[in-house]
Amino acid sequence: MYPAMLGLRDRRVLVVGGGEVALHKVEALIAQGARVTVVAPECCAGLDRLALRGEIDLRRRRYRDGDAGGYALVRDANGFGLVFAATDDREVNGRVCAEARAAGIWVNVADDPELCTFHLPARVERGAFQIAIGSGGGAPFVVRRLRQLLERRFGPEWAEWMEAAARFRQTVRVLDLSRDAQERAYDRFFGASVDSDRLRARVPTSAEIASWVEKSGPRRVVPFAPPARLAPAARPALVSLVGAGPGDPGLLTVRAQKRLLAAAAVVYDRLAAPALPCELGPDVELHCVGKEAGHHSVPQEEINALLVRLSLAGKRTVRLKGGDPFVFGRGGEEAEALRSAGVPYEVVPGVTAALGATACAGIPVTHRSEAVRVTLITAHECGSGDRARWDLLAQDRHATLVGYMGLSRLSAVTARLVAAGMSPGTPAALIAQGATPSQRTVVSTLGGLHAAGVAAGIAPPALFVIGPTVHHAATLDWFASRPLSGERLGLFAPGGDLREALDLAGAGVIEMPRPLTPAAQVVLEAAPVTAWVLRTAREVDALDDRRAPRAFCIGPAAAARARQLGWPSVVELSVSAAPEEIADAIGTREEERTCSL
């Protein structure tokens, strides 16, 4: 097979079939600008919706002899025709294939590589940056697993990096440089912005770009970040600085949810990605600016400029940040940049991690007669330029000290506090992945906290909590005691009573639209599910290569289809079971699985 990328904008494509497999192909074709005709006597709901919106030409009838061959007539002078067969009837698929081949039209037949004249690779998409993985149709199970591996390695911030690379290329092209000089400039960009060992990328700062351009040649250049005031909209659109809370999408405020659902663009941090509403439409721009502990893939100045550009283009924008925008979230800096640019903005507060994560760990930050004050601090203050009064904090016996970004300098923090007079025996805890199904809490003492965290393998993001109320975690840790605690379950909408039952049992439930939206795909990549709860064979088909290690299938049809497709573990649950009974059954199976390990 010879790999190629096809430009499909305004090209005509025929898809024969009306099920979920056909829907996946149609969505991918529409995303590339193709004009799609679908022929099928019956269609899934997703295709019906696309037809109602006028995005496809839907012909509700059986395939007729000559349909594929006649499709050669719609090829224009600049393009070509493509035909896809995606029915459950191999005889029909064979007829489509034969006619397309006879007419010299490329044809792809789902799950039948022998009938294909071209194959579709699996893709990892990060904006304009795409990685295609194929096996020539011979080993699709390998392709699926490689795609999942690469999606984990290449974070969504690569999309912003690719946009920055395109802008840098335009900057370099207007210089009077030789080809060798251009390549040296590109080498500087790539070498400085890509960590080839960790496969991480970041957007260079304007100062870096200016430095590289200065070294490359004469200063006849276009600014790297185009001025936001070029070709403005009639009036700037509102930018909402929204707090996503500590990790649980259920802790989004009502106002935050409304702003997200009304947005034309969302600029989000990596840690805020699980809070994206999965029902956001495919037309909503998603910009990952990649902030996480120790890795800011997009400089703050570029984030500020992006927010201004989006607003002045007339796009109502949400800047989605973990926790609360004004609690160690640099929301104040973004608000100042928006005000300076004349952009209207608002702040939608969120539940800060100091309150959300501690509550989920069973640690009250205040408690009568024990703690009457709360101090929030970042452990980054324990270093050069230290502005924290560790001496005063160490002497406050009736306070709870909560530290953000607390792992990298935890040893120095505890040493400072002990040296300033705080007892090494003061109760202390580390909370990692707070308020998510992956939450872990390590309870120790001030003197032993760093060693306990290392022994437990605690990794960022994590908070430290120091103070007398930490001892309550032993009896008040309600979060981890629920039967489905630790489970992140995927469920197709509408979840209804089943979603409520799973949530009450302690599972993190990701309710997905069908078909999956780009936002839903971001959520799945940011917070992979531990199992899917599936009610129909069509729901099983809809996941295609978005499988999890386990499938809890309600009814024999869904279970049979999951086994047919080779899911690693399939548990069949009774179709007549009440939602609470289903939650109990999943909890029992999880308990059995844990014991067997």
Tab-separated table of C-alpha atoms in Angstrom, residues 155-538:
chain	number	residue	atom	x	y	z
A	155	GLY	CA	-1.002	15.409	23.940
A	156	PRO	CA	-3.582	17.839	22.564
A	157	GLU	CA	-1.141	20.730	22.956
A	158	TRP	CA	0.508	19.574	19.713
A	159	ALA	CA	-2.349	21.308	17.878
A	160	GLU	CA	-1.277	24.695	19.254
A	161	TRP	CA	2.338	23.850	18.521
A	162	MET	CA	1.496	23.081	14.881
A	163	GLU	CA	-0.312	26.419	14.525
A	164	ALA	CA	2.743	28.154	15.983
A	165	ALA	CA	4.980	26.266	13.539
A	166	ALA	CA	2.822	27.423	10.602
A	167	ARG	CA	3.046	31.043	11.797
A	168	PHE	CA	6.810	30.720	12.196
A	169	ARG	CA	7.127	29.384	8.650
A	170	GLN	CA	5.275	32.425	7.338
A	171	THR	CA	7.623	34.670	9.312
A	172	VAL	CA	10.696	32.949	7.862
A	173	ARG	CA	9.391	32.926	4.294
A	174	VAL	CA	9.285	36.724	4.015
A	175	LEU	CA	12.979	36.975	4.901
A	176	ASP	CA	15.587	37.110	2.151
A	177	LEU	CA	17.203	33.850	3.232
A	178	SER	CA	18.905	31.042	1.421
A	179	ARG	CA	17.448	27.562	1.716
A	180	ASP	CA	20.201	26.619	4.187
A	181	ALA	CA	19.432	29.650	6.347
A	182	GLN	CA	15.725	28.791	6.346
A	183	GLU	CA	16.500	25.252	7.434
A	184	ARG	CA	18.703	26.545	10.260
A	185	ALA	CA	15.806	28.714	11.471
A	186	TYR	CA	13.469	25.736	11.359
A	187	ASP	CA	16.040	23.667	13.256
A	188	ARG	CA	16.111	26.319	16.000
A	189	PHE	CA	12.323	26.270	16.262
A	190	PHE	CA	12.085	22.483	16.381
A	191	GLY	CA	15.064	21.933	18.659
A	192	ALA	CA	13.872	24.473	21.232
A	193	SER	CA	10.182	23.577	21.237
A	194	VAL	CA	10.149	19.760	20.998
A	195	ASP	CA	11.338	17.333	23.656
A	196	SER	CA	12.102	14.349	21.423
A	197	ASP	CA	12.646	11.964	24.342
A	198	ARG	CA	9.302	12.638	26.031
A	199	LEU	CA	7.425	13.573	22.821
A	200	ARG	CA	6.350	16.874	24.353
A	201	ALA	CA	5.897	20.154	22.505
A	202	ARG	CA	5.541	23.758	23.560
A	203	VAL	CA	4.828	27.027	21.778
A	204	PRO	CA	7.906	29.286	21.773
A	205	THR	CA	7.652	32.736	23.294
A	206	SER	CA	7.666	35.861	21.161
A	207	ALA	CA	11.090	36.708	22.575
A	208	GLU	CA	12.478	33.378	21.378
A	209	ILE	CA	10.989	33.893	17.917
A	210	ALA	CA	12.465	37.383	17.713
A	211	SER	CA	15.872	36.015	18.724
A	212	TRP	CA	15.807	33.296	16.064
A	213	VAL	CA	14.681	35.742	13.392
A	214	GLU	CA	17.456	38.154	14.405
A	215	LYS	CA	20.044	35.414	13.927
A	216	SER	CA	18.571	34.390	10.577
A	217	GLY	CA	18.894	37.566	8.532
A	218	PRO	CA	17.426	41.009	7.734
A	219	ARG	CA	14.461	42.171	9.818
A	220	ARG	CA	11.896	42.365	6.983
A	221	VAL	CA	9.436	40.200	8.891
A	222	VAL	CA	5.798	39.707	9.701
A	223	PRO	CA	5.154	39.608	13.477
A	224	PHE	CA	5.072	36.031	14.782
A	225	ALA	CA	1.734	36.485	16.555
A	226	PRO	CA	-0.446	38.462	14.129
A	227	PRO	CA	-1.895	41.539	15.852
A	228	ALA	CA	-5.296	40.681	17.250
A	229	ARG	CA	-6.789	43.934	15.966
A	230	LEU	CA	-6.413	42.967	12.315
A	231	ALA	CA	-9.810	42.509	10.606
A	232	PRO	CA	-11.791	42.639	13.870
A	233	ALA	CA	-15.383	41.560	14.140
A	234	ALA	CA	-18.104	44.191	14.463
A	235	ARG	CA	-17.704	43.958	18.219
A	236	PRO	CA	-15.462	41.815	20.451
A	237	ALA	CA	-17.092	38.710	21.892
A	238	LEU	CA	-17.258	37.935	25.603
A	239	VAL	CA	-14.430	35.892	27.132
A	240	SER	CA	-15.416	33.886	30.220
A	241	LEU	CA	-12.632	32.893	32.623
A	242	VAL	CA	-14.210	29.732	34.002
A	243	GLY	CA	-13.142	27.554	36.908
A	244	ALA	CA	-13.586	23.844	36.116
A	245	GLY	CA	-13.268	22.710	39.726
A	246	PRO	CA	-10.825	20.166	41.145
A	247	GLY	CA	-11.441	17.299	38.716
A	248	ASP	CA	-14.997	15.995	38.954
A	249	PRO	CA	-17.082	17.334	36.019
A	250	GLY	CA	-20.079	17.232	38.364
A	251	LEU	CA	-18.543	20.087	40.338
A	252	LEU	CA	-18.859	22.544	37.443
A	253	THR	CA	-21.153	25.380	38.443
A	254	VAL	CA	-24.435	25.945	36.608
A	255	ARG	CA	-23.066	29.172	35.128
A	256	ALA	CA	-19.871	27.448	33.982
A	257	GLN	CA	-21.924	24.787	32.182
A	258	LYS	CA	-24.046	27.453	30.470
A	259	ARG	CA	-21.007	29.384	29.290
A	260	LEU	CA	-19.370	26.261	27.883
A	261	LEU	CA	-22.480	25.209	25.964
A	262	ALA	CA	-22.774	28.712	24.462
A	263	ALA	CA	-19.111	28.997	23.455
A	264	ALA	CA	-17.722	29.149	19.921
A	265	ALA	CA	-14.209	28.409	21.230
A	266	VAL	CA	-12.818	26.805	24.390
A	267	VAL	CA	-9.219	27.332	25.511
A	268	TYR	CA	-8.485	24.699	28.139
A	269	ASP	CA	-5.672	23.418	30.316
A	270	ARG	CA	-4.818	19.739	30.213
A	271	LEU	CA	-6.041	19.217	33.797
A	272	ALA	CA	-9.369	20.873	32.949
A	273	ALA	CA	-10.017	18.653	29.912
A	274	PRO	CA	-12.198	16.076	31.770
A	275	ALA	CA	-14.690	18.856	32.566
A	276	LEU	CA	-15.413	19.622	28.900
A	277	PRO	CA	-19.087	18.897	28.144
A	278	CYS	CA	-19.060	15.960	25.740
A	279	GLU	CA	-22.079	17.358	23.910
A	280	LEU	CA	-20.162	20.386	22.589
A	281	GLY	CA	-20.785	20.505	18.854
A	282	PRO	CA	-18.080	19.725	16.270
A	283	ASP	CA	-18.090	23.377	15.214
A	284	VAL	CA	-16.723	24.521	18.597
A	285	GLU	CA	-13.002	25.305	18.405
A	286	LEU	CA	-10.990	23.429	21.033
A	287	HIS	CA	-7.581	24.884	21.955
A	288	CYS	CA	-5.454	22.912	24.424
A	289	VAL	CA	-2.802	25.119	25.984
A	290	GLY	CA	-1.369	22.177	27.836
A	291	LYS	CA	-0.648	23.407	31.335
A	292	GLU	CA	0.285	20.707	33.808
A	293	ALA	CA	2.834	20.327	36.564
A	294	GLY	CA	6.303	21.127	35.237
A	295	HIS	CA	5.188	21.555	31.620
A	296	HIS	CA	3.599	24.653	30.126
A	297	SER	CA	3.360	23.912	26.421
A	298	VAL	CA	2.002	27.372	25.570
A	299	PRO	CA	3.557	30.457	27.216
A	300	GLN	CA	1.191	32.681	29.168
A	301	GLU	CA	1.739	35.576	26.764
A	302	GLU	CA	0.587	33.372	23.864
A	303	ILE	CA	-2.486	32.263	25.820
A	304	ASN	CA	-3.348	35.914	26.437
A	305	ALA	CA	-2.893	36.706	22.745
A	306	LEU	CA	-5.024	33.731	21.708
A	307	LEU	CA	-7.906	34.855	23.933
A	308	VAL	CA	-7.747	38.352	22.455
A	309	ARG	CA	-7.599	37.033	18.866
A	310	LEU	CA	-10.627	34.815	19.379
A	311	SER	CA	-12.662	37.609	20.946
A	312	LEU	CA	-11.833	40.126	18.236
A	313	ALA	CA	-12.776	37.523	15.625
A	314	GLY	CA	-16.268	37.584	17.161
A	315	LYS	CA	-15.988	34.155	18.820
A	316	ARG	CA	-17.531	33.830	22.255
A	317	THR	CA	-14.767	32.140	24.220
A	318	VAL	CA	-14.397	30.163	27.433
A	319	ARG	CA	-11.001	29.961	29.103
A	320	LEU	CA	-11.401	26.751	31.112
A	321	LYS	CA	-9.007	26.387	34.032
A	322	GLY	CA	-8.719	23.779	36.765
A	323	GLY	CA	-10.022	24.805	40.184
A	324	ASP	CA	-10.733	28.527	40.461
A	325	PRO	CA	-9.282	31.050	37.969
A	326	PHE	CA	-8.110	33.407	40.708
A	327	VAL	CA	-6.530	30.813	43.027
A	328	PHE	CA	-3.044	30.111	41.665
A	329	GLY	CA	-4.579	29.976	38.194
A	330	ARG	CA	-3.075	33.147	36.654
A	331	GLY	CA	-6.612	34.266	35.909
A	332	GLY	CA	-5.719	37.756	37.090
A	333	GLU	CA	-3.003	38.047	34.434
A	334	GLU	CA	-5.436	36.945	31.718
A	335	ALA	CA	-8.076	39.396	32.920
A	336	GLU	CA	-5.520	42.228	32.805
A	337	ALA	CA	-4.529	41.288	29.234
A	338	LEU	CA	-8.174	41.234	28.128
A	339	ARG	CA	-8.905	44.583	29.735
A	340	SER	CA	-5.818	46.135	28.097
A	341	ALA	CA	-7.033	44.901	24.695
A	342	GLY	CA	-10.523	46.289	25.242
A	343	VAL	CA	-12.074	42.820	25.316
A	344	PRO	CA	-15.160	42.202	27.503
A	345	TYR	CA	-14.653	39.435	30.036
A	346	GLU	CA	-16.161	37.880	33.113
A	347	VAL	CA	-14.934	35.525	35.828
A	348	VAL	CA	-16.928	32.399	36.693
A	349	PRO	CA	-15.511	31.085	39.989
A	350	GLY	CA	-14.901	27.392	40.493
A	351	VAL	CA	-14.398	25.029	43.414
A	352	THR	CA	-10.719	25.353	44.233
A	353	ALA	CA	-8.776	22.135	44.809
A	354	ALA	CA	-7.912	23.121	48.384
A	355	LEU	CA	-11.591	22.756	49.273
A	356	GLY	CA	-12.752	20.111	46.788
A	357	ALA	CA	-9.911	17.608	47.145
A	358	THR	CA	-9.751	17.849	50.938
A	359	ALA	CA	-13.524	17.352	51.221
A	360	CYS	CA	-13.266	14.200	49.083
A	361	ALA	CA	-10.427	12.947	51.282
A	362	GLY	CA	-12.507	13.409	54.437
A	363	ILE	CA	-10.350	16.271	55.756
A	364	PRO	CA	-12.351	19.276	57.002
A	365	VAL	CA	-10.156	22.339	56.536
A	366	THR	CA	-11.898	23.941	59.517
A	367	HIS	CA	-13.235	22.174	62.575
A	368	ARG	CA	-14.480	23.684	65.816
A	369	SER	CA	-11.752	23.864	68.458
A	370	GLU	CA	-9.164	22.347	66.085
A	371	ALA	CA	-8.723	24.629	63.058
A	372	VAL	CA	-10.205	28.115	62.727
A	373	ARG	CA	-8.043	29.411	59.873
A	374	VAL	CA	-7.044	28.126	56.428
A	375	THR	CA	-3.911	29.190	54.567
A	376	LEU	CA	-3.484	28.464	50.853
A	377	ILE	CA	0.054	28.543	49.526
A	378	THR	CA	2.067	27.318	46.573
A	379	ALA	CA	5.131	25.236	47.372
A	380	HIS	CA	6.991	27.152	44.660
A	381	GLU	CA	7.380	29.857	47.326
A	382	CYS	CA	9.839	27.584	49.102
A	383	GLY	CA	12.890	28.524	47.090
A	384	SER	CA	14.679	31.522	45.689
A	385	GLY	CA	12.671	34.697	46.207
A	386	ASP	CA	10.699	33.046	49.018
A	387	ARG	CA	7.868	35.377	50.080
A	388	ALA	CA	6.153	32.977	52.480
A	389	ARG	CA	6.370	33.490	56.241
A	390	TRP	CA	7.104	29.897	57.172
A	391	ASP	CA	8.000	31.053	60.678
A	392	LEU	CA	4.489	32.415	61.254
A	393	LEU	CA	2.806	29.426	59.600
A	394	ALA	CA	4.786	27.027	61.797
A	395	GLN	CA	3.580	28.742	64.982
A	396	ASP	CA	-0.147	28.680	64.080
A	397	ARG	CA	-1.463	25.643	65.954
A	398	HIS	CA	-5.105	26.162	64.953
A	399	ALA	CA	-4.795	26.435	61.197
A	400	THR	CA	-4.856	24.135	58.185
A	401	LEU	CA	-2.117	24.721	55.639
A	402	VAL	CA	-2.944	23.584	52.089
A	403	GLY	CA	-0.149	23.674	49.504
A	404	TYR	CA	-0.616	23.659	45.730
A	405	MET	CA	1.967	22.231	43.324
A	406	GLY	CA	3.343	20.605	46.424
A	407	LEU	CA	5.456	17.630	45.373
A	408	SER	CA	8.582	19.075	43.821
A	409	ARG	CA	9.531	21.062	46.944
A	410	LEU	CA	7.733	19.123	49.630
A	411	SER	CA	10.945	18.077	51.348
A	412	ALA	CA	12.065	21.727	51.609
A	413	VAL	CA	8.623	22.825	52.856
A	414	THR	CA	8.542	20.292	55.675
A	415	ALA	CA	12.119	21.124	56.646
A	416	ARG	CA	11.310	24.854	56.803
A	417	LEU	CA	8.269	24.270	58.986
A	418	VAL	CA	10.079	21.937	61.387
A	419	ALA	CA	13.010	24.331	61.621
A	420	ALA	CA	10.569	27.150	62.441
A	421	GLY	CA	9.069	25.198	65.342
A	422	MET	CA	6.208	23.069	63.949
A	423	SER	CA	6.129	19.625	65.522
A	424	PRO	CA	7.281	16.818	63.178
A	425	GLY	CA	4.334	14.826	64.540
A	426	THR	CA	1.732	17.271	63.143
A	427	PRO	CA	-0.834	15.338	61.058
A	428	ALA	CA	-0.214	15.751	57.321
A	429	ALA	CA	-1.479	14.288	54.060
A	430	LEU	CA	-0.895	14.217	50.327
A	431	ILE	CA	-3.895	14.136	47.961
A	432	ALA	CA	-3.222	13.242	44.326
A	433	GLN	CA	-5.739	13.485	41.446
A	434	GLY	CA	-8.217	15.031	43.880
A	435	ALA	CA	-11.972	14.627	43.318
A	436	THR	CA	-11.458	12.186	40.425
A	437	PRO	CA	-11.878	8.392	40.328
A	438	SER	CA	-8.068	8.182	40.450
A	439	GLN	CA	-7.829	10.086	43.747
A	440	ARG	CA	-5.202	8.797	46.173
A	441	THR	CA	-4.650	10.004	49.733
A	442	VAL	CA	-1.568	9.334	51.829
A	443	VAL	CA	-1.854	10.260	55.520
A	444	SER	CA	1.297	10.647	57.600
A	445	THR	CA	2.986	13.227	59.798
A	446	LEU	CA	4.827	16.393	58.848
A	447	GLY	CA	8.179	14.716	59.415
A	448	GLY	CA	7.319	11.599	57.443
A	449	LEU	CA	5.168	13.056	54.668
A	450	HIS	CA	7.806	13.310	51.953
A	451	ALA	CA	9.036	9.747	52.472
A	452	ALA	CA	5.466	8.432	52.605
A	453	GLY	CA	4.651	10.144	49.303
A	454	VAL	CA	7.744	8.694	47.628
A	455	ALA	CA	6.966	5.207	48.952
A	456	ALA	CA	3.391	5.445	47.646
A	457	GLY	CA	4.509	6.677	44.233
A	458	ILE	CA	2.427	9.844	44.430
A	459	ALA	CA	2.708	11.927	41.246
A	460	PRO	CA	1.401	15.395	40.271
A	461	PRO	CA	-1.075	16.950	40.440
A	462	ALA	CA	-1.088	16.741	44.222
A	463	LEU	CA	-1.798	18.900	47.263
A	464	PHE	CA	-0.261	18.711	50.705
A	465	VAL	CA	-2.439	19.321	53.762
A	466	ILE	CA	-0.885	20.020	57.156
A	467	GLY	CA	-2.769	20.612	60.385
A	468	PRO	CA	-4.709	19.020	63.216
A	469	THR	CA	-7.832	18.183	61.180
A	470	VAL	CA	-5.980	15.731	58.919
A	471	HIS	CA	-6.552	12.967	61.463
A	472	HIS	CA	-10.256	12.973	60.532
A	473	ALA	CA	-9.402	11.328	57.191
A	474	ALA	CA	-9.272	7.956	58.960
A	475	THR	CA	-12.997	8.103	59.736
A	476	LEU	CA	-14.457	10.632	57.283
A	477	ASP	CA	-13.013	9.382	53.966
A	478	TRP	CA	-16.427	8.832	52.367
A	479	PHE	CA	-15.091	9.172	48.823
A	480	ALA	CA	-12.970	6.005	48.711
A	481	SER	CA	-15.452	3.870	50.665
A	482	ARG	CA	-18.132	3.817	47.958
A	483	PRO	CA	-18.569	0.487	46.101
A	484	LEU	CA	-17.591	1.825	42.666
A	485	SER	CA	-14.886	4.211	43.854
A	486	GLY	CA	-11.995	4.191	41.404
A	487	GLU	CA	-14.152	3.253	38.418
A	488	ARG	CA	-14.483	5.609	35.457
A	489	LEU	CA	-17.376	4.254	33.427
A	490	GLY	CA	-18.366	5.224	29.902
A	491	LEU	CA	-22.101	5.360	29.174
A	492	PHE	CA	-23.919	6.576	26.081
A	493	ALA	CA	-26.504	9.321	26.492
A	494	PRO	CA	-29.168	9.446	27.669
A	495	GLY	CA	-27.901	7.859	30.863
A	496	GLY	CA	-31.025	8.639	32.914
A	497	ASP	CA	-31.580	6.595	36.051
A	498	LEU	CA	-28.653	4.304	35.241
A	499	ARG	CA	-26.210	7.194	35.261
A	500	GLU	CA	-27.637	8.380	38.582
A	501	ALA	CA	-27.300	4.902	40.127
A	502	LEU	CA	-23.686	4.535	38.973
A	503	ASP	CA	-22.841	8.018	40.242
A	504	LEU	CA	-24.385	7.347	43.658
A	505	ALA	CA	-22.360	4.134	43.861
A	506	GLY	CA	-19.185	6.177	43.467
A	507	ALA	CA	-18.246	5.761	39.812
A	508	GLY	CA	-17.027	8.609	37.696
A	509	VAL	CA	-19.481	8.477	34.788
A	510	ILE	CA	-18.607	9.906	31.387
A	511	GLU	CA	-21.874	10.260	29.476
A	512	MET	CA	-21.099	10.220	25.763
A	513	PRO	CA	-23.166	11.413	22.812
A	514	ARG	CA	-23.540	9.106	19.856
A	515	PRO	CA	-21.727	9.712	17.584
A	516	LEU	CA	-18.708	10.838	19.584
A	517	THR	CA	-18.000	14.556	19.265
A	518	PRO	CA	-14.490	16.059	19.165
A	519	ALA	CA	-15.018	17.229	22.756
A	520	ALA	CA	-15.978	13.692	23.795
A	521	GLN	CA	-12.801	12.374	22.216
A	522	VAL	CA	-10.735	14.928	24.162
A	523	VAL	CA	-12.433	13.837	27.390
A	524	LEU	CA	-11.787	10.159	26.660
A	525	GLU	CA	-8.120	10.841	25.969
A	526	ALA	CA	-7.744	12.965	29.105
A	527	ALA	CA	-9.668	10.563	31.342
A	528	PRO	CA	-9.730	7.043	29.846
A	529	VAL	CA	-12.585	4.856	31.023
A	530	THR	CA	-11.938	1.685	32.995
A	531	ALA	CA	-15.064	0.043	31.528
A	532	TRP	CA	-18.048	0.738	29.280
A	533	VAL	CA	-21.654	0.059	30.209
A	534	LEU	CA	-23.396	-0.843	26.943
A	535	ARG	CA	-27.094	-1.465	26.333
A	536	THR	CA	-27.330	-2.363	22.636
A	537	ALA	CA	-25.248	-3.895	19.863
A	538	ARG	CA	-25.308	-0.515	18.129
